[in-house]
Tab-separated table of C-alpha atoms in Angstrom:
chain	number	residue	atom	x	y	z
A	1	VAL	CA	13.699	-4.127	-29.090
A	2	TYR	CA	16.203	-1.856	-27.333
A	3	ASN	CA	17.377	-0.332	-30.624
A	4	LEU	CA	13.856	1.075	-31.163
A	5	PHE	CA	14.338	3.424	-28.203
A	6	SER	CA	17.002	5.989	-27.437
A	7	SER	CA	17.287	5.025	-23.753
A	8	LYS	CA	15.959	2.782	-20.990
A	9	GLU	CA	14.008	5.776	-19.751
A	10	ASP	CA	12.204	6.003	-23.107
A	11	ILE	CA	11.202	2.347	-22.765
A	12	ALA	CA	9.940	2.999	-19.238
A	13	LEU	CA	7.978	6.062	-20.339
A	14	ARG	CA	6.362	4.052	-23.142
A	15	LEU	CA	5.359	1.333	-20.651
A	16	ILE	CA	3.868	3.947	-18.332
A	17	ALA	CA	1.930	5.499	-21.240
A	18	GLN	CA	0.498	2.071	-22.122
A	19	VAL	CA	-0.729	1.628	-18.551
A	20	GLU	CA	-2.240	5.131	-18.537
A	21	ALA	CA	-4.052	4.395	-21.809
A	22	GLY	CA	-5.856	1.455	-20.164
A	23	ASP	CA	-8.526	3.598	-18.515
A	24	GLY	CA	-11.526	2.222	-20.430
A	25	ILE	CA	-13.030	0.377	-17.483
A	26	TYR	CA	-13.042	3.551	-15.392
A	27	ARG	CA	-14.416	5.686	-18.216
A	28	ALA	CA	-17.269	3.225	-18.770
A	29	ARG	CA	-18.166	3.546	-15.092
A	30	MET	CA	-17.916	7.342	-15.383
A	31	ASN	CA	-20.286	7.251	-18.371
A	32	ALA	CA	-22.708	5.261	-16.204
A	33	ASN	CA	-22.528	8.165	-13.702
A	34	GLU	CA	-21.286	5.994	-10.837
A	35	ASP	CA	-20.525	7.639	-7.504
A	36	VAL	CA	-17.355	9.657	-8.061
A	37	LEU	CA	-16.012	8.987	-4.560
A	38	VAL	CA	-16.223	5.241	-5.163
A	39	LEU	CA	-14.517	5.697	-8.534
A	40	LEU	CA	-11.749	7.885	-7.116
A	41	GLU	CA	-11.054	5.277	-4.465
A	42	LYS	CA	-10.972	2.475	-7.074
A	43	VAL	CA	-8.695	4.410	-9.438
A	44	PHE	CA	-6.211	5.372	-6.720
A	45	LEU	CA	-6.190	1.930	-5.075
A	46	ASP	CA	-5.605	0.288	-8.467
A	47	SER	CA	-2.822	2.785	-9.159
A	48	ALA	CA	-1.271	2.125	-5.761
A	49	GLY	CA	-1.320	-1.613	-6.451
A	50	TRP	CA	0.424	-1.029	-9.781
A	51	CYS	CA	2.998	1.227	-8.114
A	52	LEU	CA	3.798	-1.364	-5.452
A	53	ALA	CA	4.090	-4.098	-8.096
A	54	ASN	CA	6.288	-1.933	-10.370
A	55	PRO	CA	8.374	0.256	-8.040
A	56	SER	CA	11.015	1.337	-10.564
A	57	LEU	CA	8.447	2.436	-13.131
A	58	ALA	CA	6.301	3.951	-10.391
A	59	ARG	CA	9.121	6.205	-9.173
A	60	LEU	CA	9.548	7.517	-12.699
A	61	ALA	CA	5.786	8.045	-13.108
A	62	LEU	CA	5.384	9.700	-9.688
A	63	ALA	CA	8.384	12.024	-10.021
A	64	PRO	CA	8.879	12.639	-13.740
A	65	ALA	CA	11.819	14.666	-15.017
A	66	GLU	CA	9.376	16.826	-16.952
A	67	ARG	CA	6.895	18.299	-14.493
A	68	PRO	CA	3.219	18.153	-15.465
A	69	SER	CA	1.466	21.266	-16.674
A	70	LEU	CA	-1.947	22.406	-15.505
A	71	GLU	CA	-3.548	20.777	-18.540
A	72	PRO	CA	-3.110	17.019	-19.056
A	73	PRO	CA	-1.326	15.983	-22.256
A	74	SER	CA	-3.678	16.448	-25.205
A	75	ASP	CA	-1.959	13.915	-27.453
A	76	ARG	CA	-2.493	10.798	-25.298
A	77	PRO	CA	-4.510	9.409	-22.401
A	78	SER	CA	-2.971	10.140	-19.012
A	79	PHE	CA	-3.587	9.457	-15.343
A	80	GLN	CA	-3.749	13.212	-14.840
A	81	GLY	CA	-6.498	13.443	-17.465
A	82	LEU	CA	-8.433	10.579	-15.888
A	83	VAL	CA	-8.292	12.206	-12.449
A	84	ARG	CA	-9.307	15.578	-13.919
A	85	ASP	CA	-12.258	13.946	-15.693
A	86	LEU	CA	-13.279	12.211	-12.458
A	87	LEU	CA	-13.271	15.570	-10.682
A	88	VAL	CA	-15.416	17.056	-13.464
A	89	LEU	CA	-17.842	14.169	-12.930
A	90	GLY	CA	-17.783	14.961	-9.220
A	91	GLN	CA	-18.589	18.585	-9.994
A	92	ARG	CA	-21.602	17.459	-12.046
A	93	GLN	CA	-22.661	15.179	-9.184
A	94	GLY	CA	-22.372	18.047	-6.692
A	95	VAL	CA	-19.653	16.295	-4.667
A	96	ILE	CA	-16.665	18.357	-5.843
A	97	ARG	CA	-16.605	22.124	-5.537
A	98	MET	CA	-17.599	24.018	-8.661
A	99	ASP	CA	-15.738	27.252	-7.874
A	100	ASP	CA	-12.301	25.948	-8.827
A	101	ASP	CA	-10.701	24.468	-11.923
A	102	ALA	CA	-10.743	20.667	-12.111
A	103	ASN	CA	-7.271	20.729	-13.726
A	104	PHE	CA	-5.807	22.522	-10.709
A	105	MET	CA	-7.632	20.335	-8.199
A	106	ALA	CA	-6.400	17.228	-10.033
A	107	LEU	CA	-2.793	18.409	-9.669
A	108	VAL	CA	-3.337	18.991	-5.934
A	109	LEU	CA	-4.791	15.509	-5.444
A	110	LEU	CA	-2.096	13.894	-7.611
A	111	GLY	CA	0.689	15.751	-5.799
A	112	ILE	CA	-0.445	14.518	-2.401
A	113	TYR	CA	-1.039	10.988	-3.701
A	114	GLY	CA	2.359	10.989	-5.427
A	115	GLN	CA	4.169	11.931	-2.216
A	116	ALA	CA	2.274	9.264	-0.268
A	117	MET	CA	3.229	6.619	-2.833
A	118	LEU	CA	6.871	7.718	-3.012
A	119	THR	CA	6.992	7.404	0.785
A	120	ALA	CA	5.453	3.922	0.583
A	121	LEU	CA	7.941	2.889	-2.109
A	122	SER	CA	10.766	4.017	0.191
A	123	GLY	CA	9.578	1.668	2.919
A	124	GLY	CA	7.131	4.015	4.595
A	125	PRO	CA	3.702	2.993	5.768
A	126	PHE	CA	1.070	2.066	3.201
A	127	SER	CA	-2.493	0.852	3.412
A	128	ALA	CA	-5.702	1.025	1.436
A	129	GLY	CA	-7.072	3.034	4.343
A	130	GLY	CA	-4.232	5.513	3.877
A	131	ILE	CA	-5.221	6.074	0.246
A	132	ARG	CA	-8.863	6.529	1.274
A	133	HIS	CA	-7.666	9.027	3.901
A	134	VAL	CA	-5.740	11.048	1.280
A	135	ILE	CA	-8.855	11.235	-0.907
A	136	ARG	CA	-11.066	12.223	2.050
A	137	ILE	CA	-8.682	14.939	3.259
A	138	VAL	CA	-8.367	16.438	-0.219
A	139	ILE	CA	-12.126	16.319	-0.849
A	140	GLU	CA	-13.105	17.643	2.596
A	141	GLY	CA	-10.141	20.000	2.952
A	142	ILE	CA	-7.732	20.536	5.801
A	143	GLY	CA	-9.639	23.401	7.373
A	144	ALA	CA	-11.581	22.887	10.572
A	145	GLN	CA	-14.942	21.328	9.916
A	146	PRO	CA	-17.908	23.301	11.200
A	147	ARG	CA	-19.294	21.883	14.400
A	148	SER	CA	-22.931	21.078	14.427
A	149	GLN	CA	-24.832	23.414	16.691
A	150	PRO	CA	-26.657	21.825	19.628
A	151	PRO	CA	-30.423	22.103	19.382
A	152	LYS	CA	-31.866	25.106	21.217
């Protein structure tokens, strides 16, 4: 098998691509117009579980030598493409802002998630609640939330 690849990294990248191609269950739920926030949580918690179970591959996937572009790869399924498509669904559902590009917002969400997972893989804190918190902070933003005005 090894002689079919030019390096161990090529084998690892192929394994990562196979995992990324297995997004059918999420896409079926997207086609059923399920709540995008529930889907985002499921996708990122499943990814986190995979990362924790496969730390060497996860480090390569989370910090690739070739940095991602704004557009996901067009020649294969990708986690970046799945997240972008989830954000587009969220835009249609009125949950995700419409005034910005889903490709850009996907990179922002993936960058924050990637750093959180790299920290967890290095022995830092990790919890499902932490992943939910990352999603909430990105969706709601880091700006001060408007206070509700007391009734007059």
